Structure formats: C-alpha cells, structure tokens
Coordinates of C-alpha atoms in Angstrom, one line a residue:
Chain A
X269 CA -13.6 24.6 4.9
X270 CA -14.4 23.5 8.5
X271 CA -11.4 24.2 10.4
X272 CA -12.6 20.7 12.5
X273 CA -13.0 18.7 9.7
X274 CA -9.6 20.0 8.1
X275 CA -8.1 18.7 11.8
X276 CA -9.4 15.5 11.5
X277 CA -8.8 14.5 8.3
X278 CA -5.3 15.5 8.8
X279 CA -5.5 13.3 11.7
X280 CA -7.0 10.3 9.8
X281 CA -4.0 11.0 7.3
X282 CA -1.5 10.6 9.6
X283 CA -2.7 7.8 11.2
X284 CA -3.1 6.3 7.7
X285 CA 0.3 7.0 6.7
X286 CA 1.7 4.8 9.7
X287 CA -0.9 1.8 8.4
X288 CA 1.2 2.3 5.1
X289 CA 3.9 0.9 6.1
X290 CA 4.8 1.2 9.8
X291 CA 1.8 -1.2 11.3
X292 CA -0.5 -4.0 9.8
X293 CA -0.4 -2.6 6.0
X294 CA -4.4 -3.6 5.2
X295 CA -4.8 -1.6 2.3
X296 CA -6.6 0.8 4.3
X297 CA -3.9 3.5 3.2
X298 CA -4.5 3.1 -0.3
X299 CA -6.0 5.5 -2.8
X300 CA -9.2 4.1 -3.2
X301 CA -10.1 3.8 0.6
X302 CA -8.0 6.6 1.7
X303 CA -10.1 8.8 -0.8
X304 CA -13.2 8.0 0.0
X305 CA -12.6 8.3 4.2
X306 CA -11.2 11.9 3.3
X307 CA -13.9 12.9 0.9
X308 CA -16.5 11.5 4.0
X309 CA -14.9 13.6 6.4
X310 CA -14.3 16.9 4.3
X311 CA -18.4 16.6 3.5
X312 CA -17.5 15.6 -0.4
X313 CA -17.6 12.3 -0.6
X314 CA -17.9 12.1 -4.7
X315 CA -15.3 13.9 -4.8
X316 CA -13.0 11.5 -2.6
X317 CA -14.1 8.7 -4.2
X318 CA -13.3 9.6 -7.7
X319 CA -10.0 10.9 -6.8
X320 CA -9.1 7.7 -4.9
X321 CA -10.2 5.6 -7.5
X322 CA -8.4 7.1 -9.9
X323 CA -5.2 7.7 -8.1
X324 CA -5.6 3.9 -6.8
X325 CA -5.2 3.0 -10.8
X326 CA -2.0 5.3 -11.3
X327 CA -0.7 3.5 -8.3
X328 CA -0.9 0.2 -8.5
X329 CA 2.6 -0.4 -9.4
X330 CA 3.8 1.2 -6.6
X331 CA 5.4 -1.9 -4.6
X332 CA 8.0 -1.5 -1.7
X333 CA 10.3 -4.0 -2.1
X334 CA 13.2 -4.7 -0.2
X335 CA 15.2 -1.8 -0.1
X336 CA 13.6 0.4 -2.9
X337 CA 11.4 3.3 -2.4
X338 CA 8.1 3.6 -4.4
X339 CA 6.8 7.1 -5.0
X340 CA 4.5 7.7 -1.8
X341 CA 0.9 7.5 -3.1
X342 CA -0.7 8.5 0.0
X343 CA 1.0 11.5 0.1
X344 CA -0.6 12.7 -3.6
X345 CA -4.0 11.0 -2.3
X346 CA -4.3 13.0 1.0
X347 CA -3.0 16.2 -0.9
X348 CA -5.4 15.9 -3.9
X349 CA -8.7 14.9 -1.5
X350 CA -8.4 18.1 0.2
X351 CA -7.5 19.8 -2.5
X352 CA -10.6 18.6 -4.1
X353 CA -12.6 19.2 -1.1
X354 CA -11.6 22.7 -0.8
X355 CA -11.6 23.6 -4.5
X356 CA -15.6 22.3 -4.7
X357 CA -18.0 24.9 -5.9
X358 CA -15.5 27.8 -5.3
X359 CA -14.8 28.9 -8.9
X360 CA -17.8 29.0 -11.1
X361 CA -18.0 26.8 -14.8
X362 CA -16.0 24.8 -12.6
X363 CA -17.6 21.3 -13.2
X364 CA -17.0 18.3 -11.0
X365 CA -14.5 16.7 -13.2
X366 CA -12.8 19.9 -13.9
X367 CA -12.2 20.3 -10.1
X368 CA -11.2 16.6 -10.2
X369 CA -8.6 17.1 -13.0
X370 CA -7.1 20.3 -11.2
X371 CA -6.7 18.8 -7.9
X372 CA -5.3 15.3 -9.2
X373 CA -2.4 17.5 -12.0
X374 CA -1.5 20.1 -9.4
X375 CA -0.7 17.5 -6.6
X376 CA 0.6 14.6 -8.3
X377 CA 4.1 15.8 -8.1
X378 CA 4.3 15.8 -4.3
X379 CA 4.5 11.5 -4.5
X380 CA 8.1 12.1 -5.0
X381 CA 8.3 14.5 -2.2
X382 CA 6.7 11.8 0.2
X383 CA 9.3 9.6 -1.8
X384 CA 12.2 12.2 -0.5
X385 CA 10.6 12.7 3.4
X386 CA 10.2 8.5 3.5
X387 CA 14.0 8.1 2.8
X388 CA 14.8 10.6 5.5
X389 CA 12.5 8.7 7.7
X390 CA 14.4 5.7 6.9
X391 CA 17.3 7.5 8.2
X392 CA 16.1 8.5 11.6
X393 CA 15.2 5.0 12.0
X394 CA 18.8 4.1 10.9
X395 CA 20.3 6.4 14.1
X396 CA 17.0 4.7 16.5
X397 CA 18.0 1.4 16.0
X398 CA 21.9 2.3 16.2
X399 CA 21.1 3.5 19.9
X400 CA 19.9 -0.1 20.3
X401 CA 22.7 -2.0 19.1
X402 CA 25.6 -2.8 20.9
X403 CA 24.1 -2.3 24.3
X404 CA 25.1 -5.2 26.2
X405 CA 23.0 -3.8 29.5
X406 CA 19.5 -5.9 29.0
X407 CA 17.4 -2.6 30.8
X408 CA 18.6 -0.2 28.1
X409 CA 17.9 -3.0 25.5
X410 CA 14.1 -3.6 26.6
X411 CA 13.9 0.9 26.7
X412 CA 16.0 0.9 23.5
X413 CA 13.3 -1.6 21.7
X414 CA 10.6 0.3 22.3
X415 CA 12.3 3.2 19.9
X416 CA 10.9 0.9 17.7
X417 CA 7.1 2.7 17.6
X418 CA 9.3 6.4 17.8
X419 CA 9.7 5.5 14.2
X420 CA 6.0 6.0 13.6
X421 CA 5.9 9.9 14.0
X422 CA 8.2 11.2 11.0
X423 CA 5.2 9.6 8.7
X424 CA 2.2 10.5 10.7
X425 CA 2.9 14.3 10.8
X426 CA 4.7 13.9 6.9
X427 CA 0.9 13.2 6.1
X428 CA -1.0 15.5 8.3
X429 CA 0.6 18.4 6.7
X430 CA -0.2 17.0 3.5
X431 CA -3.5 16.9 3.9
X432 CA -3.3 20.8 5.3
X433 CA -1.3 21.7 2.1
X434 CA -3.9 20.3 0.0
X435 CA -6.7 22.3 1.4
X436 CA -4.7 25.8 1.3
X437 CA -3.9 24.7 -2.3
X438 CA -7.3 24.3 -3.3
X439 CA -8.9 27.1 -0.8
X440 CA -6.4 30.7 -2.0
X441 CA -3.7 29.3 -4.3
X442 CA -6.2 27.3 -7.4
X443 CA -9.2 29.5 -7.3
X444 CA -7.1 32.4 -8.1
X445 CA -4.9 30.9 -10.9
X446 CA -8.4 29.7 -12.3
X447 CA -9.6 32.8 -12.9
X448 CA -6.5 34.1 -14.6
X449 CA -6.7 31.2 -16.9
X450 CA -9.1 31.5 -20.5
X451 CA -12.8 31.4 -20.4
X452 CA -12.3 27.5 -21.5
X453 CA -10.3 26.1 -19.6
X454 CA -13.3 24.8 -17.1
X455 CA -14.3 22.2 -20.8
X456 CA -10.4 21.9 -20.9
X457 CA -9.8 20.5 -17.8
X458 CA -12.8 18.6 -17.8
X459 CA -11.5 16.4 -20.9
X460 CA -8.3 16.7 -18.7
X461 CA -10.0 14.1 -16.6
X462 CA -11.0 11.8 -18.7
X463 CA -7.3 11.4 -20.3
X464 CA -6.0 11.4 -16.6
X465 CA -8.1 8.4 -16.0
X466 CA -7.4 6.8 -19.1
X467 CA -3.8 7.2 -18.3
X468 CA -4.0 5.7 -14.6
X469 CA -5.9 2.4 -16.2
X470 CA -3.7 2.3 -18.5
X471 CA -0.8 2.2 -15.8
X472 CA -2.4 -0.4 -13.9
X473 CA -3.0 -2.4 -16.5
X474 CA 0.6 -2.5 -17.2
X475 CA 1.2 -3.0 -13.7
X476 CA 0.3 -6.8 -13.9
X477 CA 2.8 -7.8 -16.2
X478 CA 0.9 -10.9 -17.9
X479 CA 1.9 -12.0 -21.3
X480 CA -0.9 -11.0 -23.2
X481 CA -2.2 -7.8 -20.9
X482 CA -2.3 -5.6 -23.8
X483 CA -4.6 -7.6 -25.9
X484 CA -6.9 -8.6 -22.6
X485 CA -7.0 -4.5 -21.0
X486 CA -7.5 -3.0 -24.8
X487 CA -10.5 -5.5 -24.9
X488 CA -12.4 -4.6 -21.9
X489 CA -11.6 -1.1 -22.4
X490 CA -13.9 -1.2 -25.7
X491 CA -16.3 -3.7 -24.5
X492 CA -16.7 -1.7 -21.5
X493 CA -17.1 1.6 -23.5
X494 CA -19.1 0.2 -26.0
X495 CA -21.4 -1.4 -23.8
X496 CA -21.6 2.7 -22.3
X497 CA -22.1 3.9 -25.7
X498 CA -25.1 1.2 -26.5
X499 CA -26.7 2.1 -23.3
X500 CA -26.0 -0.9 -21.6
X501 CA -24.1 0.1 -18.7
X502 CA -24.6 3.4 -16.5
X503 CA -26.1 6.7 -17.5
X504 CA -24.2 10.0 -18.9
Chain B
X39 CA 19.6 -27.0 4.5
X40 CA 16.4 -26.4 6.1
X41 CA 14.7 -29.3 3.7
X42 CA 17.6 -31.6 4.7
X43 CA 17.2 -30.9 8.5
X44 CA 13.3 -30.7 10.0
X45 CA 13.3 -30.4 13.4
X46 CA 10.8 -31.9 16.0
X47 CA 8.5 -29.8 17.8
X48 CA 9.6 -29.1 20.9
X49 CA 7.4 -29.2 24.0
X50 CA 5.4 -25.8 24.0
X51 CA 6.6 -23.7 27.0
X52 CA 5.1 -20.2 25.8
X53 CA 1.6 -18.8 27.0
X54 CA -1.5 -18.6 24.5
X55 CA -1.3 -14.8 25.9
X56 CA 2.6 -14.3 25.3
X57 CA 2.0 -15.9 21.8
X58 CA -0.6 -13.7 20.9
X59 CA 1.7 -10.6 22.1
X60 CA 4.5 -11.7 19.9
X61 CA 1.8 -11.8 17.0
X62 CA 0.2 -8.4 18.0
X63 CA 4.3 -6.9 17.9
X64 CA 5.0 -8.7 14.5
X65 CA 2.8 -6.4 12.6
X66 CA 4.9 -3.2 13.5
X67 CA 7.6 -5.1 12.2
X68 CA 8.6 -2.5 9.5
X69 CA 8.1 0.5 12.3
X70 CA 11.4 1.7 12.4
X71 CA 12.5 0.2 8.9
X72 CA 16.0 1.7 7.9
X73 CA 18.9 0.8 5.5
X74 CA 20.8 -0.9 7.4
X75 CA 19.7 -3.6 9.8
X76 CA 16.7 -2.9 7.9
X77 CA 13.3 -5.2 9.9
X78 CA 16.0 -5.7 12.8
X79 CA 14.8 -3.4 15.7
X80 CA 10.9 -4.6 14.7
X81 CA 11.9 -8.2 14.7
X82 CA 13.1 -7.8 18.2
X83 CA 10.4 -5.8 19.2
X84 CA 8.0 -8.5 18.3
X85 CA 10.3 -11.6 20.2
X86 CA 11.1 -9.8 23.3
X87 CA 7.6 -10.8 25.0
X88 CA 8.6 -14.3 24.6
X89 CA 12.2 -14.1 24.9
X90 CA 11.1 -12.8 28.2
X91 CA 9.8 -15.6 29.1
X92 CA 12.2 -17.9 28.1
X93 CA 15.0 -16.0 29.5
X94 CA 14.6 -15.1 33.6
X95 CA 18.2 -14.5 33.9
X96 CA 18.8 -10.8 32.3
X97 CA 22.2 -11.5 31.2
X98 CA 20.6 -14.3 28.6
X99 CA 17.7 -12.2 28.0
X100 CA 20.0 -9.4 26.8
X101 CA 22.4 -12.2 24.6
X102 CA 19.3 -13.9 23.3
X103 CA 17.6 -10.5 22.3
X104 CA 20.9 -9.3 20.9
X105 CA 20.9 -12.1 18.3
X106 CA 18.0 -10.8 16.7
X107 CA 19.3 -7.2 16.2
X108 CA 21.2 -8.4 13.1
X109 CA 19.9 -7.1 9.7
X110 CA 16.7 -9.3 8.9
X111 CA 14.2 -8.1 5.8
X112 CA 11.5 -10.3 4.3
X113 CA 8.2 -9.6 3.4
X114 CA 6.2 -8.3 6.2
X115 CA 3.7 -11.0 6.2
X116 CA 5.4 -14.0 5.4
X117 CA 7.7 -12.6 7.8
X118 CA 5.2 -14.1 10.6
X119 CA 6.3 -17.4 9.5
X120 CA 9.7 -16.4 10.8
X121 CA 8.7 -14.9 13.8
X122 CA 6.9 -17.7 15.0
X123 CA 9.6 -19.8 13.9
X124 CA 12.3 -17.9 15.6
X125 CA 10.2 -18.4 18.8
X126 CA 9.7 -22.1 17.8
X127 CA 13.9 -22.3 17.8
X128 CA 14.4 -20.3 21.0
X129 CA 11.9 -22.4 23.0
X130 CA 14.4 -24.8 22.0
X131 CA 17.7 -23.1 22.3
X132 CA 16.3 -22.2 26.3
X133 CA 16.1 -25.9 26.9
X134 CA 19.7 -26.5 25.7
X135 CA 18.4 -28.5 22.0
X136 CA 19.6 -26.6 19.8
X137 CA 23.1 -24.0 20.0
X138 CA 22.1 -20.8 20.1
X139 CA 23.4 -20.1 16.2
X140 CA 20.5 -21.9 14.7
X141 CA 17.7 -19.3 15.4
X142 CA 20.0 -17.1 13.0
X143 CA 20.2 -20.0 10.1
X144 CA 17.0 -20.6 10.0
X145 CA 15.8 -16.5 9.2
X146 CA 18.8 -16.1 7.0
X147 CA 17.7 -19.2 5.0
X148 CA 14.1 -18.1 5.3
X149 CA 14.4 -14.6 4.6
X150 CA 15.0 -13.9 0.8
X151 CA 13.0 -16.7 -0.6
X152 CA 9.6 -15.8 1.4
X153 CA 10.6 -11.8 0.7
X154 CA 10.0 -13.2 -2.9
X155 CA 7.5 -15.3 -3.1
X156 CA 5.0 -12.6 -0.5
X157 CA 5.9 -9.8 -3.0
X158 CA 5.3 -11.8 -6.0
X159 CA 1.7 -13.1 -4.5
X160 CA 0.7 -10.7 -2.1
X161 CA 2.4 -7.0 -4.0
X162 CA 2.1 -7.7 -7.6
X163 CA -0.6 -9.9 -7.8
X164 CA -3.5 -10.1 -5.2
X165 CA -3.1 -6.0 -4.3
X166 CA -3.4 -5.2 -8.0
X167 CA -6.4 -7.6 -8.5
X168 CA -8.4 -5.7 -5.2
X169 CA -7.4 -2.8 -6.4
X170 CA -8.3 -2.5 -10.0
X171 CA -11.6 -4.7 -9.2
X172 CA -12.4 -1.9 -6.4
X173 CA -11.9 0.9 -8.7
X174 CA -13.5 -0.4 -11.3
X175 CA -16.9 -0.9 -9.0
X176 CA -16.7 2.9 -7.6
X177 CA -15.6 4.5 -10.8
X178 CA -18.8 2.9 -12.3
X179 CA -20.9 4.0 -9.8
X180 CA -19.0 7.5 -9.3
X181 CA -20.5 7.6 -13.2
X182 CA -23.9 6.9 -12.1
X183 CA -23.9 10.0 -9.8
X184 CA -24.0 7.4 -6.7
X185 CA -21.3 8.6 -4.2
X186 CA -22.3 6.6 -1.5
X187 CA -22.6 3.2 -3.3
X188 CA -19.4 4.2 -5.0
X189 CA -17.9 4.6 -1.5
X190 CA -19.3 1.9 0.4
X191 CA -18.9 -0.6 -2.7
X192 CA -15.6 0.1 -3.7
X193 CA -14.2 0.3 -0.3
X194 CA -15.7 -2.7 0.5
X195 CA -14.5 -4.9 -2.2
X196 CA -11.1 -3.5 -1.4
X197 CA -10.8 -4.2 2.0
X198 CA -13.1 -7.4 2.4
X199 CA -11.3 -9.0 -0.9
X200 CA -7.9 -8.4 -0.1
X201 CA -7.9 -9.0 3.8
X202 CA -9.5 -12.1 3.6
X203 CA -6.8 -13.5 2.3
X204 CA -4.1 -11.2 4.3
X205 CA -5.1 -11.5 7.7
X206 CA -6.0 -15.4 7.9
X207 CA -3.1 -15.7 5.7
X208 CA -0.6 -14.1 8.1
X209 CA -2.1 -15.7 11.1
X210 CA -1.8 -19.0 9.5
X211 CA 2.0 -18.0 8.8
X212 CA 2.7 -17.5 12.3
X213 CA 1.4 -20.8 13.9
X214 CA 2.9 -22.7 11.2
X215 CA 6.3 -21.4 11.6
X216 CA 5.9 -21.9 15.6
X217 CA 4.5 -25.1 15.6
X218 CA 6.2 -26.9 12.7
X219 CA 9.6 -24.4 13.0
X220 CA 11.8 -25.8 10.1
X221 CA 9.2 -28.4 8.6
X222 CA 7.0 -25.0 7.7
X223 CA 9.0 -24.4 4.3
X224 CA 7.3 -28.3 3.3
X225 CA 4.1 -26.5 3.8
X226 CA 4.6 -23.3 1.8
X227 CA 6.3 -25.1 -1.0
X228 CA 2.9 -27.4 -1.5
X229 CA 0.8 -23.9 -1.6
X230 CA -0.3 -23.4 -5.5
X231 CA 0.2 -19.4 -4.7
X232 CA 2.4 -19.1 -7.8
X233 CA -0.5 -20.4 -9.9
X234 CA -2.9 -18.4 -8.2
X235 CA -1.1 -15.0 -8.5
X236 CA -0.6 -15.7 -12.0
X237 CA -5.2 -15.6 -12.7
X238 CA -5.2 -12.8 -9.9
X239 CA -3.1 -10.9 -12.6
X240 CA -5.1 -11.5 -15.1
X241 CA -8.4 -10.5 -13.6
X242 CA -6.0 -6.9 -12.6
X243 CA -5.7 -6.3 -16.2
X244 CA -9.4 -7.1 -17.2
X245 CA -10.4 -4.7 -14.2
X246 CA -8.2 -2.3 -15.1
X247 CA -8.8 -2.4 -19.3
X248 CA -12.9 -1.9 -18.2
X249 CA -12.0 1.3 -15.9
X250 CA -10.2 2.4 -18.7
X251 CA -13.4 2.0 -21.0
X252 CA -15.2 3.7 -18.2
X253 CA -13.3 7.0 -18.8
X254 CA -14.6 8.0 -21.8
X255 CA -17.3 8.5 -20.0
X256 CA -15.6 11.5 -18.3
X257 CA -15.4 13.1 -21.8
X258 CA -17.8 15.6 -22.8
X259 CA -19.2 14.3 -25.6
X260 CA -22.4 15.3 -27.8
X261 CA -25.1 12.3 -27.3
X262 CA -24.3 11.8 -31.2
X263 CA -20.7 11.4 -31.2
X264 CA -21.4 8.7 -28.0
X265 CA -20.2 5.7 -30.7
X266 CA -16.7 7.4 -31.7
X267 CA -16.0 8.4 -28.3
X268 CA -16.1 4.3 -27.1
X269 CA -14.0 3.9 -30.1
X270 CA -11.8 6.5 -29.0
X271 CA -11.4 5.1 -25.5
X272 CA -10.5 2.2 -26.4
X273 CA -7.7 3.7 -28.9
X274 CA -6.2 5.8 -26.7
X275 CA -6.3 3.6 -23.8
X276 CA -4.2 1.0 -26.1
X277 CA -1.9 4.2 -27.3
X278 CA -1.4 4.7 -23.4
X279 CA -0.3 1.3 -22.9
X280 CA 1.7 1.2 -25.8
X281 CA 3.7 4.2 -25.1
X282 CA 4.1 2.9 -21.2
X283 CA 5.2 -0.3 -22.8
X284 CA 8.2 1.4 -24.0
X285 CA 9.2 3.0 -21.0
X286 CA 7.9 6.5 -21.2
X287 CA 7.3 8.0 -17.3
X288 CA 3.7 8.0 -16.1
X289 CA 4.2 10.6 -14.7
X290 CA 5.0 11.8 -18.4
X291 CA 2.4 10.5 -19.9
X292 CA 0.0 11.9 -17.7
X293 CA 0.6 15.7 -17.8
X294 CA 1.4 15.3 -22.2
X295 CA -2.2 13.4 -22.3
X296 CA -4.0 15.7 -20.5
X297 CA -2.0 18.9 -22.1
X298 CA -3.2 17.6 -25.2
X299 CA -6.8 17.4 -23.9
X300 CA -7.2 20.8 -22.2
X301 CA -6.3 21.9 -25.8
X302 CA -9.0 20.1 -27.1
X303 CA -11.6 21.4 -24.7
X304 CA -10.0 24.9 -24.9
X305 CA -9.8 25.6 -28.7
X306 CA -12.7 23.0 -30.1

C-alpha cells in the first residue's frame, strides 16, 4: 500500500473522529461515508463502500446519550477500510466478498476498544476542565477555555492509528493466516458476507423500535429478494 | 416555570459578527465532554465572545463566565436553543433586568427535556432513517458492480437527507432561543417532531428489511437455486431479528451467523 495514501487516510480518520463527536457531528463520521472517503483514498473504493454500508447497518443503534458510551463505530470502520484496502488482491481465490467478510470479522472487536480509549478521553477532559474551574483571575479563565479544543487530540490520533492498524492487519498479519487456513475457506468466507450483512440489517432494523418493525423489515426483506430472484432488480 | 414566566425581548446589544462567533463556538460544544461538568467547559467556550462584549469590566467578565462552568448536558443541537438563550438572558442580566441567577434557571429547566426530545428525533429517528435509506441505495448499487454510483449515491443521500434538516434546524434553534429567550419552549412544543420521528422510523425499518433482502445476493448461489435463496433471506433475516429481539449480543449474533456460514461454504 502507498505509504502516502496510508498517511492521509489516517489523517482523514482522525479528523473524522473529532467530527464524531467533538465538532459539528454531520454524519460525515459515519460508516457509510467514512467508508467510502477511505476506500477513495486507499484506491478501492468498492471496497469502502461496501464495508461502510454494511458497518453503517450494524451501527445504527449506536446513540450517545447523556452520559453512556456507545461502542465507537468509527473506530471498526477506519480499521476494517484499510484492512480491506490492504487485503485486496493479495491472497489468491480471495474473492471480493471474502476479503470483505475477513476485514469486517477480524476488526469488529476493536469498537469496544475505541469504546475503552473514548472513556479515557472523557477523563482527560474531566482534569482540562478542572484546570478551568475555580479560577477566579478572568486572564487564566479566557487561556483556561480554550483547553476546550485540547480535548480534540486524544480522538484524532485514537483514529489515525486505527486506520494504520488496519492496513498492517490486512498487509502481513491476514494474508498469512489465509493461507494456513483450508483450500475453502475463500467460498466460506464469502457466504460469511452475506450472513454478516444479513446480520447488520437485521440490527438496524431493530434499531428503530416501531411496533410492528418485525412484520414491516421481514417484508421488504422478501420483497426485495424476491424481486432479485425474478430479475427485477440488479444483476448477480 | 419557564411557560408561566416569558420574558420580553430585550433590546439587542450583541453584533451580527459576535452572534455568529457564539454560533461558530456552539458546535464544539461536546469538545472536551467529561463526566463531570459534562458540556460545561464547551458551553463557555461558545458564550465567552459575547459575554465579552457584554462584560468590559474583567472582574464581571470572569463572574459572568464562571456561571456557566456549572455542569450543563443536553443534546448538542438543541443545545443551540440554549446557547442563544443564555445570551438572550445575559444581554439582559448586563443591563441590570434580570438577577444574575436566571441565566442558570432557564438551562437547568431547558436542559433535560430538549436532551430528550433531540435524541428521540434527531438520534433514534432521523439518523436511522438517512442511514438505512443510504445503505440501502449503495449496497444495491455495490451489487451492480457500480462503485462510484454506490459511493456518490449513498453518500449523498446520507449527507444531503440528514443535514438538511440538521443544519437549518440548529441554526433556527439558535436565533429562536436568542430572540424569543424563554417564549422559545412555546415554539418547540407546537413542532409535530414527535409525529414525524415516529414515520422517519418507520421508513428506517423498510430500508433496512430491503438491505437485508439485498444480502442474499452476497451468497453464492447456483442460477437455479436463485428462488430458495430469496426465500432463505428473508428467513434468516426474520430468525436474526428474532433472536436480537430477545436480547442476544450482536456482536454474538454476528460471529455464530457467519461461523455457521463459513461451514457451509467450507464443507458443501
């Protein structure tokens, strides 16, 4: 992988993570578009996109509010892009959804380490605003408030690394467990994907707590994959 | 109390530019986010440009900025509402109107029942509608071997759907709360965004049931078997749902699921 392109999609990670919460929160740090800005960068742009999407259906439960911490999506987005990225075309049989599959399993984990380095950010922002409070002296006050943006760094390097993780992950560390692994596990993993995705919608569809989401989701599910199956949406 | 008590504007003494500072500010509000004053050091952050203004003499600046170090937490965009309403009340509390206590009443009062009604609207209902709407779009055209339509279109319909609403939202918020200060709960009471959220839900789950659908396309089936693999989707999609239903992890869920399918494509 381009060393440059590594740098600045580890730099457009960071700077998402701080849109995640820290500044403006557009949905610009979501799977989907997170995913597909990544992939863009890191030349693999289906790749990105599918990931994102997919990831963006797993996650869409994942609500900060008040005081409780979801598991950090971005974190398992910007991991499993580059690991995707790097993993592309490396091992051979390896099919596109196969690569998707091992890139999404082997990096969904690390949400609940971005869960664990958020809460530690929380408290390095607990000690900045401490140095604030209490000062009676207005000068220190105005410095003290602009700790404020010092808040903004734990995330945006959290994230960077991430994103460098990812792509040693799916550069040295997958390509050579894939080859220890049995001559079928390339059609394995592949059908891996498919029940990963059916897994995410299925999350999201939970996600919007309506009365009768069950009966509504199962419906479109079949419609939609019947109107597949009839030929009346999208090629195989 | 608020309801009971709507206070007058008071005669606008704040720049356009200051105004637009404050704004700018309010949307690193949750910068330095931590457990226990929680919004407080962003909520300040954001006021001190006008409190700056209002306050020449540095030994008010420094009381009036210390007021709004107590512990504040609402939902980050509603939460423009009460920034602009917190400078709507010190406008006033700098020409003597109001004691300096009533800035504090009216975020307290403000706080928790915006904090719920932005994460009811904006978290669980008009995020999840973008969202599973977007992937839906790009999953289907990521199946069609189209990754830059799938991009472009599904990044699109995220970000055009959902800010929209958010950003004209949040800058509506913030003039409301500073030109109408307490009257501004009046206005959000009257908003249907209950009513909305609940259809916005609705259209989440629909999206999201169709992606579902849209991964048995991932499957490698034979052209033959096309008929029981829709069949299948649509079974195992509601068997997923089900067993989320009663309470088993995702997280769970996803690694047995896909166990159970790189058997399949290993040993069939």
């Amino acid at each position: 992988m381009d060393p440059i392109r590594l740098g600045l999609a580890a730099l457009l990670s960071g700077l998402l993570a701080l849109e995640r919460k820290a500044f403006l929160q557009a949905m610009l740090s979501r799977p989907l578009v997170t995913g597909a800005l990544l992939g863009a960068i890191l030349g693999h742009p289906l790749e990105g996109v599918a990931i994102g999407a997919a990831l963006e259906l797993f996650y869409l439960g994942a609500v900060n509010m008040g005081a409780s911490l979801p598991d950090n999506e971005l974190f398992t987005t910007v991991a499993a892009v580059s690991c995707a990225c790097a993993l592309a075309g490396r091992v051979a049989d390896l099919t596109f959804p196969a690569t998707l599959a091992c890139a999404a399993l082997a990096t969904l984990p690390t949400a609940k380490l971005g869960k664990v380095t958020d809460r530690l950010s929380e408290r390095l922002n607990g000690w900045i605003a401490s140095l604030v409070e209490g000062e009676g002296d207005e000068r220190r006050i105005r410095t003290g408030l602009r700790h404020n943006l010092y808040g903004l760094w734990m995330p945006f390097l959290v994230a960077a690394a991430a994103c460098v993780a990812g792509a040693f992950a799916g550069k040295l560390v997958l390509p050579l467990l894939l080859t220890l692994g049995p001559a079928g596990l390339p059609r394995g993993l592949a059908m891996a994907w498919g029940a990963f995705l059916l897994v995410a919608a299925a999350a999201a569809a939970r996600t919007a707590r309506t009365g009768r989401a069950f009966v509504w989701s199962t419906l479109a599910a079949a419609a939609t994959a019947g109107m597949h199956a009839a030929g009346l949406w999208g090629e195989r | 109390m608020i309801r009971d008590a709507p206070t007058s504007p008071a005669p606008r003494q704040l720049s356009r530019r200051t105004l637009r500072q404050v704004f700018w500010r309010s949307l690193f509000l949750q910068a330095a986010w931590n457990p226990k004053g929680m919004q407080n050091l962003g909520f300040a952050y954001a006021l001190y440009p006008a409190l700056a203004e209002l306050y020449p003499d540095a030994a008010k600046l420094a009381q009036a900025t210390e007021r709004h170090l107590c512990c504040f937490n609402s939902h980050p965009y509603f939460a423009a509402t009460i920034v602009g309403g917190a400078v709507h009340h010190e406008e006033r509390i700098a020409q003597g109107e109001e004691p300096p206590e009533a800035v504090n009443a009216y975020k307290q009062s403000l706080m928790g029942p915006l904090a719920a009604l932005g994460d009811g609207f904006f978290w669980l209902s008009l995020r999840p509608a973008c969202g599973a709407v977007a992937s839906l779009v790009a999953l289907g055209l990521v199946s069609a071997g189209k990754p830059l339509a799938a991009a472009l279109a599904g990044v699109g319909t995220y970000l055009v759907s959902y800010n929209a609403v958010h950003l004209a939202m949040r800058a509506r918020f913030f003039a409301q709360g500073y030109l109408l200060g307490d009257a501004v709960v009046e206005r959000i009471a009257a908003s249907r965004l209950a009513a909305i959220g609940q259809r916005l839900r609705v259209l989440a789950t629909v999206a999201a049931g169709a992606a579902g659908g849209l991964s048995a396309l991932a499957l490698p089936w034979e052209p033959q078997h096309e008929p029981w693999a829709a069949l299948g989707a649509a079974g195992l999609f509601a068997a997923c749902h089900g067993a989320l239903a009663k309470g088993i992890s995702p997280y769970l869920l996803a690694y047995a699921a896909t166990a159970l399918a790189l058997c399949f494509g290993l040993f069939f």
